[in-house]
mmCIF file of C-alpha atoms in Angstrom:
data_model
loop_
_atom_site.group_PDB
_atom_site.id
_atom_site.type_symbol
_atom_site.label_atom_id
_atom_site.label_comp_id
_atom_site.label_asym_id
_atom_site.label_seq_id
_atom_site.Cartn_x
_atom_site.Cartn_y
_atom_site.Cartn_z
ATOM 1 C CA UNK A 1 136.466 78.247 113.444
ATOM 2 C CA UNK A 2 132.940 79.554 113.831
ATOM 3 C CA UNK A 3 130.059 77.797 115.304
ATOM 4 C CA UNK A 4 126.870 77.235 113.503
ATOM 5 C CA UNK A 5 124.298 77.981 116.024
ATOM 6 C CA UNK A 6 126.358 81.445 115.985
ATOM 7 C CA UNK A 7 126.555 81.847 112.458
ATOM 8 C CA UNK A 8 122.554 80.553 111.668
ATOM 9 C CA UNK A 9 122.342 83.936 114.908
ATOM 10 C CA UNK A 10 123.679 86.389 113.626
ATOM 11 C CA UNK A 11 122.006 86.173 110.291
ATOM 12 C CA UNK A 12 118.366 85.261 111.823
ATOM 13 C CA UNK A 13 119.505 89.337 113.114
ATOM 14 C CA UNK A 14 121.038 90.277 109.789
ATOM 15 C CA UNK A 15 117.041 89.278 107.934
ATOM 16 C CA UNK A 16 116.245 91.113 110.821
ATOM 17 C CA UNK A 17 117.772 94.521 110.122
ATOM 18 C CA UNK A 18 117.032 93.810 106.407
ATOM 19 C CA UNK A 19 113.754 93.711 106.891
ATOM 20 C CA UNK A 20 112.586 96.650 109.706
ATOM 21 C CA UNK A 21 115.282 98.591 107.491
ATOM 22 C CA UNK A 22 112.963 97.734 103.898
ATOM 23 C CA UNK A 23 110.062 98.570 106.239
ATOM 24 C CA UNK A 24 111.060 101.851 106.710
ATOM 25 C CA UNK A 25 111.810 102.217 103.465
ATOM 26 C CA UNK A 26 108.655 101.550 102.046
ATOM 27 C CA UNK A 27 107.329 104.277 104.423
ATOM 28 C CA UNK A 28 109.619 106.701 103.960
ATOM 29 C CA UNK A 29 107.729 106.222 100.339
ATOM 30 C CA UNK A 30 104.730 106.199 101.045
ATOM 31 C CA UNK A 31 104.806 109.217 103.274
ATOM 32 C CA UNK A 32 103.738 112.866 102.158
ATOM 33 C CA UNK A 33 105.891 114.602 101.506
ATOM 34 C CA UNK A 34 109.022 112.169 101.343
ATOM 35 C CA UNK A 35 111.036 113.195 104.574
ATOM 36 C CA UNK A 36 114.876 112.908 104.714
ATOM 37 C CA UNK A 37 114.489 111.877 107.977
ATOM 38 C CA UNK A 38 112.044 109.122 107.911
ATOM 39 C CA UNK A 39 114.691 107.494 105.067
ATOM 40 C CA UNK A 40 117.167 108.754 107.294
ATOM 41 C CA UNK A 41 115.408 105.582 109.908
ATOM 42 C CA UNK A 42 116.148 102.765 106.626
ATOM 43 C CA UNK A 43 119.607 103.981 105.805
ATOM 44 C CA UNK A 44 120.382 103.438 109.437
ATOM 45 C CA UNK A 45 119.721 99.728 109.421
ATOM 46 C CA UNK A 46 122.563 98.976 106.453
ATOM 47 C CA UNK A 47 124.934 100.209 109.284
ATOM 48 C CA UNK A 48 123.549 97.574 111.503
ATOM 49 C CA UNK A 49 123.717 94.793 109.073
ATOM 50 C CA UNK A 50 127.458 95.815 108.669
ATOM 51 C CA UNK A 51 127.886 96.288 112.408
ATOM 52 C CA UNK A 52 126.880 92.349 112.550
ATOM 53 C CA UNK A 53 129.316 91.474 109.672
ATOM 54 C CA UNK A 54 132.464 93.167 111.642
ATOM 55 C CA UNK A 55 131.181 91.424 114.880
ATOM 56 C CA UNK A 56 131.005 87.955 112.732
ATOM 57 C CA UNK A 57 135.180 88.333 111.630
ATOM 58 C CA UNK A 58 135.627 89.191 115.572
ATOM 59 C CA UNK A 59 133.622 85.929 117.190
ATOM 60 C CA UNK A 60 135.753 83.131 114.668
ATOM 61 C CA UNK A 61 138.331 85.352 113.597
ATOM 62 C CA UNK A 62 138.344 86.361 110.701
ATOM 63 C CA UNK A 63 140.245 89.291 109.396
ATOM 64 C CA UNK A 64 138.523 92.327 106.607
ATOM 65 C CA UNK A 65 140.315 95.066 104.971
ATOM 66 C CA UNK A 66 143.311 93.598 106.999
ATOM 67 C CA UNK A 67 142.215 94.918 110.368
ATOM 68 C CA UNK A 68 141.636 91.613 112.943
ATOM 69 C CA UNK A 69 140.646 91.241 116.297
ATOM 70 C CA UNK A 70 140.279 93.721 118.236
ATOM 71 C CA UNK A 71 140.302 96.428 115.820
ATOM 72 C CA UNK A 72 137.268 94.004 114.382
ATOM 73 C CA UNK A 73 135.188 93.525 117.116
ATOM 74 C CA UNK A 74 136.002 97.677 117.516
ATOM 75 C CA UNK A 75 134.566 98.921 114.448
ATOM 76 C CA UNK A 76 130.889 96.350 114.740
ATOM 77 C CA UNK A 77 131.072 98.557 117.954
ATOM 78 C CA UNK A 78 131.661 101.754 115.792
ATOM 79 C CA UNK A 79 128.868 100.708 112.761
ATOM 80 C CA UNK A 80 126.499 100.328 115.994
ATOM 81 C CA UNK A 81 126.199 103.213 117.364
ATOM 82 C CA UNK A 82 127.880 105.659 116.162
ATOM 83 C CA UNK A 83 126.600 104.099 112.422
ATOM 84 C CA UNK A 84 123.428 103.395 112.888
ATOM 85 C CA UNK A 85 122.718 104.992 116.052
ATOM 86 C CA UNK A 86 123.460 108.406 115.834
ATOM 87 C CA UNK A 87 122.389 108.425 112.666
ATOM 88 C CA UNK A 88 118.744 107.155 114.188
ATOM 89 C CA UNK A 89 118.472 109.259 116.675
ATOM 90 C CA UNK A 90 119.415 112.610 114.916
ATOM 91 C CA UNK A 91 116.275 110.979 112.440
ATOM 92 C CA UNK A 92 114.428 111.120 115.670
ATOM 93 C CA UNK A 93 115.547 115.084 116.907
ATOM 94 C CA UNK A 94 113.953 116.029 112.778
ATOM 95 C CA UNK A 95 110.844 114.913 114.609
ATOM 96 C CA UNK A 96 110.257 116.288 118.267
ATOM 97 C CA UNK A 97 111.506 119.797 116.438
ATOM 98 C CA UNK A 98 109.230 122.389 114.858
ATOM 99 C CA UNK A 99 111.030 125.430 113.773
ATOM 100 C CA UNK A 100 111.499 125.496 109.980
ATOM 101 C CA UNK A 101 115.589 126.765 110.768
ATOM 102 C CA UNK A 102 116.341 124.014 113.807
ATOM 103 C CA UNK A 103 114.549 121.165 111.192
ATOM 104 C CA UNK A 104 116.267 122.222 108.566
ATOM 105 C CA UNK A 105 119.934 122.103 110.283
ATOM 106 C CA UNK A 106 118.912 118.696 112.133
ATOM 107 C CA UNK A 107 118.230 117.218 108.504
ATOM 108 C CA UNK A 108 121.486 119.140 107.325
ATOM 109 C CA UNK A 109 122.938 116.685 109.183
ATOM 110 C CA UNK A 110 121.422 113.575 108.298
ATOM 111 C CA UNK A 111 123.336 113.640 105.431
ATOM 112 C CA UNK A 112 126.626 114.401 107.267
ATOM 113 C CA UNK A 113 126.572 111.573 109.154
ATOM 114 C CA UNK A 114 127.669 108.848 106.577
ATOM 115 C CA UNK A 115 130.054 111.593 105.352
ATOM 116 C CA UNK A 116 131.756 111.503 108.986
ATOM 117 C CA UNK A 117 131.783 107.952 108.750
ATOM 118 C CA UNK A 118 133.799 107.631 105.990
ATOM 119 C CA UNK A 119 136.503 109.915 106.493
ATOM 120 C CA UNK A 120 137.118 108.049 110.376
ATOM 121 C CA UNK A 121 136.352 104.675 108.905
ATOM 122 C CA UNK A 122 139.749 106.263 106.662
ATOM 123 C CA UNK A 123 141.949 107.752 109.588
ATOM 124 C CA UNK A 124 141.918 104.338 110.700
ATOM 125 C CA UNK A 125 143.321 102.289 107.621
ATOM 126 C CA UNK A 126 145.693 105.581 107.384
ATOM 127 C CA UNK A 127 144.637 107.608 105.016
ATOM 128 C CA UNK A 128 146.246 111.293 106.389
ATOM 129 C CA UNK A 129 144.188 113.942 107.897
ATOM 130 C CA UNK A 130 141.261 111.498 108.053
ATOM 131 C CA UNK A 131 141.497 111.526 111.462
ATOM 132 C CA UNK A 132 141.374 115.230 112.715
ATOM 133 C CA UNK A 133 138.718 115.873 110.055
ATOM 134 C CA UNK A 134 136.642 112.902 111.291
ATOM 135 C CA UNK A 135 136.839 114.002 114.866
ATOM 136 C CA UNK A 136 136.589 117.127 114.705
ATOM 137 C CA UNK A 137 133.118 117.018 112.352
ATOM 138 C CA UNK A 138 131.087 114.872 114.561
ATOM 139 C CA UNK A 139 132.095 116.980 117.366
ATOM 140 C CA UNK A 140 130.588 119.818 115.012
ATOM 141 C CA UNK A 141 127.590 118.080 114.286
ATOM 142 C CA UNK A 142 126.818 116.854 117.405
ATOM 143 C CA UNK A 143 126.768 120.246 119.265
ATOM 144 C CA UNK A 144 124.915 121.766 115.966
ATOM 145 C CA UNK A 145 122.076 118.677 116.798
ATOM 146 C CA UNK A 146 122.325 120.329 120.292
ATOM 147 C CA UNK A 147 121.844 123.614 119.593
ATOM 148 C CA UNK A 148 118.870 122.355 117.005
ATOM 149 C CA UNK A 149 117.440 120.564 119.251
ATOM 150 C CA UNK A 150 117.045 122.623 122.048
ATOM 151 C CA UNK A 151 116.013 126.662 120.169
ATOM 152 C CA UNK A 152 113.999 124.300 117.724
ATOM 153 C CA UNK A 153 110.898 124.344 120.069
ATOM 154 C CA UNK A 154 110.546 120.534 120.473
ATOM 155 C CA UNK A 155 107.218 120.649 122.011
ATOM 156 C CA UNK A 156 106.700 117.674 119.764
ATOM 157 C CA UNK A 157 108.015 115.320 122.780
ATOM 158 C CA UNK A 158 106.393 115.431 126.207
ATOM 159 C CA UNK A 159 108.482 117.428 129.358
ATOM 160 C CA UNK A 160 110.109 114.189 130.891
ATOM 161 C CA UNK A 161 110.981 112.158 127.668
ATOM 162 C CA UNK A 162 112.654 115.973 126.502
ATOM 163 C CA UNK A 163 114.530 116.266 130.041
ATOM 164 C CA UNK A 164 116.468 113.399 129.760
ATOM 165 C CA UNK A 165 116.599 114.006 124.902
ATOM 166 C CA UNK A 166 118.778 116.864 126.201
ATOM 167 C CA UNK A 167 121.140 114.732 128.695
ATOM 168 C CA UNK A 168 122.030 112.239 125.945
ATOM 169 C CA UNK A 169 122.419 114.690 123.748
ATOM 170 C CA UNK A 170 125.053 116.620 125.390
ATOM 171 C CA UNK A 171 127.394 113.625 126.317
ATOM 172 C CA UNK A 172 128.624 113.078 123.279
ATOM 173 C CA UNK A 173 129.746 116.538 123.458
ATOM 174 C CA UNK A 174 131.289 116.217 125.809
ATOM 175 C CA UNK A 175 132.659 111.971 124.992
ATOM 176 C CA UNK A 176 134.489 113.749 121.705
ATOM 177 C CA UNK A 177 136.958 116.074 123.147
ATOM 178 C CA UNK A 178 139.852 112.824 124.089
ATOM 179 C CA UNK A 179 138.853 111.376 120.514
ATOM 180 C CA UNK A 180 139.590 115.525 119.195
ATOM 181 C CA UNK A 181 143.193 115.136 121.606
ATOM 182 C CA UNK A 182 143.566 110.675 120.406
ATOM 183 C CA UNK A 183 143.440 112.457 116.234
ATOM 184 C CA UNK A 184 144.830 114.893 116.642
ATOM 185 C CA UNK A 185 147.619 113.052 118.389
ATOM 186 C CA UNK A 186 148.118 114.095 122.054
ATOM 187 C CA UNK A 187 146.020 111.452 123.106
ATOM 188 C CA UNK A 188 145.057 112.264 127.421
ATOM 189 C CA UNK A 189 143.919 108.953 128.050
ATOM 190 C CA UNK A 190 144.911 105.538 125.819
ATOM 191 C CA UNK A 191 142.762 102.976 123.541
ATOM 192 C CA UNK A 192 141.168 101.035 126.904
ATOM 193 C CA UNK A 193 140.640 104.484 128.893
ATOM 194 C CA UNK A 194 138.680 105.136 125.492
ATOM 195 C CA UNK A 195 136.779 101.380 124.971
ATOM 196 C CA UNK A 196 135.522 103.376 128.523
ATOM 197 C CA UNK A 197 135.430 106.674 128.806
ATOM 198 C CA UNK A 198 134.566 107.195 124.411
ATOM 199 C CA UNK A 199 132.623 103.974 123.659
ATOM 200 C CA UNK A 200 131.147 103.265 126.445
ATOM 201 C CA UNK A 201 129.813 106.845 127.666
ATOM 202 C CA UNK A 202 128.249 106.699 123.847
ATOM 203 C CA UNK A 203 126.562 103.661 123.621
ATOM 204 C CA UNK A 204 124.905 104.129 127.214
ATOM 205 C CA UNK A 205 124.241 107.773 127.519
ATOM 206 C CA UNK A 206 123.968 108.802 124.050
ATOM 207 C CA UNK A 207 123.006 105.809 122.132
ATOM 208 C CA UNK A 208 120.848 104.311 124.814
ATOM 209 C CA UNK A 209 119.482 107.005 126.742
ATOM 210 C CA UNK A 210 117.839 108.749 123.793
ATOM 211 C CA UNK A 211 116.321 105.856 121.736
ATOM 212 C CA UNK A 212 115.301 105.460 125.989
ATOM 213 C CA UNK A 213 113.451 109.398 126.011
ATOM 214 C CA UNK A 214 111.856 108.687 121.847
ATOM 215 C CA UNK A 215 110.623 105.134 123.006
ATOM 216 C CA UNK A 216 108.640 106.984 125.875
ATOM 217 C CA UNK A 217 107.803 110.024 124.160
ATOM 218 C CA UNK A 218 106.869 108.237 120.827
ATOM 219 C CA UNK A 219 108.009 111.185 118.825
ATOM 220 C CA UNK A 220 105.098 111.675 115.565
ATOM 221 C CA UNK A 221 106.777 112.300 111.532
ATOM 222 C CA UNK A 222 105.586 115.359 110.263
ATOM 223 C CA UNK A 223 104.673 114.148 107.478
ATOM 224 C CA UNK A 224 101.805 111.758 107.242
ATOM 225 C CA UNK A 225 100.940 108.535 105.277
ATOM 226 C CA UNK A 226 99.876 108.398 102.092
ATOM 227 C CA UNK A 227 97.124 106.923 100.918
ATOM 228 C CA UNK A 228 97.768 105.818 97.815
ATOM 229 C CA UNK A 229 97.658 101.532 97.508
ATOM 230 C CA UNK A 230 100.678 99.540 97.479
#
């Protein structure tokens, strides 16, 4: 049985996320030129709302798509960090680099993010080969992201936050290693160890530190706001 106060609090968080995504979407449409990373920052909030849906299911003991506790909690965390967080990091990395090729690759990764997420979700639901494909795709994505940032002339980000972001981008290339072993049915960690060394380390070391670097450096968009009336 859900506490009414809890439901109200989660509903308010969901409305806040929807509002933030809507404002970012409006801002993306007003930019000139219209850039994929600015739209990705809006789309990322969809994952945040989905995370709150799964969190509600976990806290209230509901089952969604046949998954109950603790999988509903893991789904909530995955939607927030691997969905909202990781997509936001890549989108903001686009703001940091100046090299055209690196920027083009990073923008391509924005479209790969939801694909990798859906394939991974398919693996969790039992579809064959999706675990292997999803984990491999995520590893390739994180390695490509790190390379594009390092080689893409990240001069639009000051020195201090740049070093912090480099560390944050290295983290998932390491924490994906046990995930790859898990996906390929040769696990080196059990489920609880995966939560600790893959999930929590990614949440803090990748998403947390990256968000801190962006808040510190505040990289600006490659586009400028349009003068057209709203």
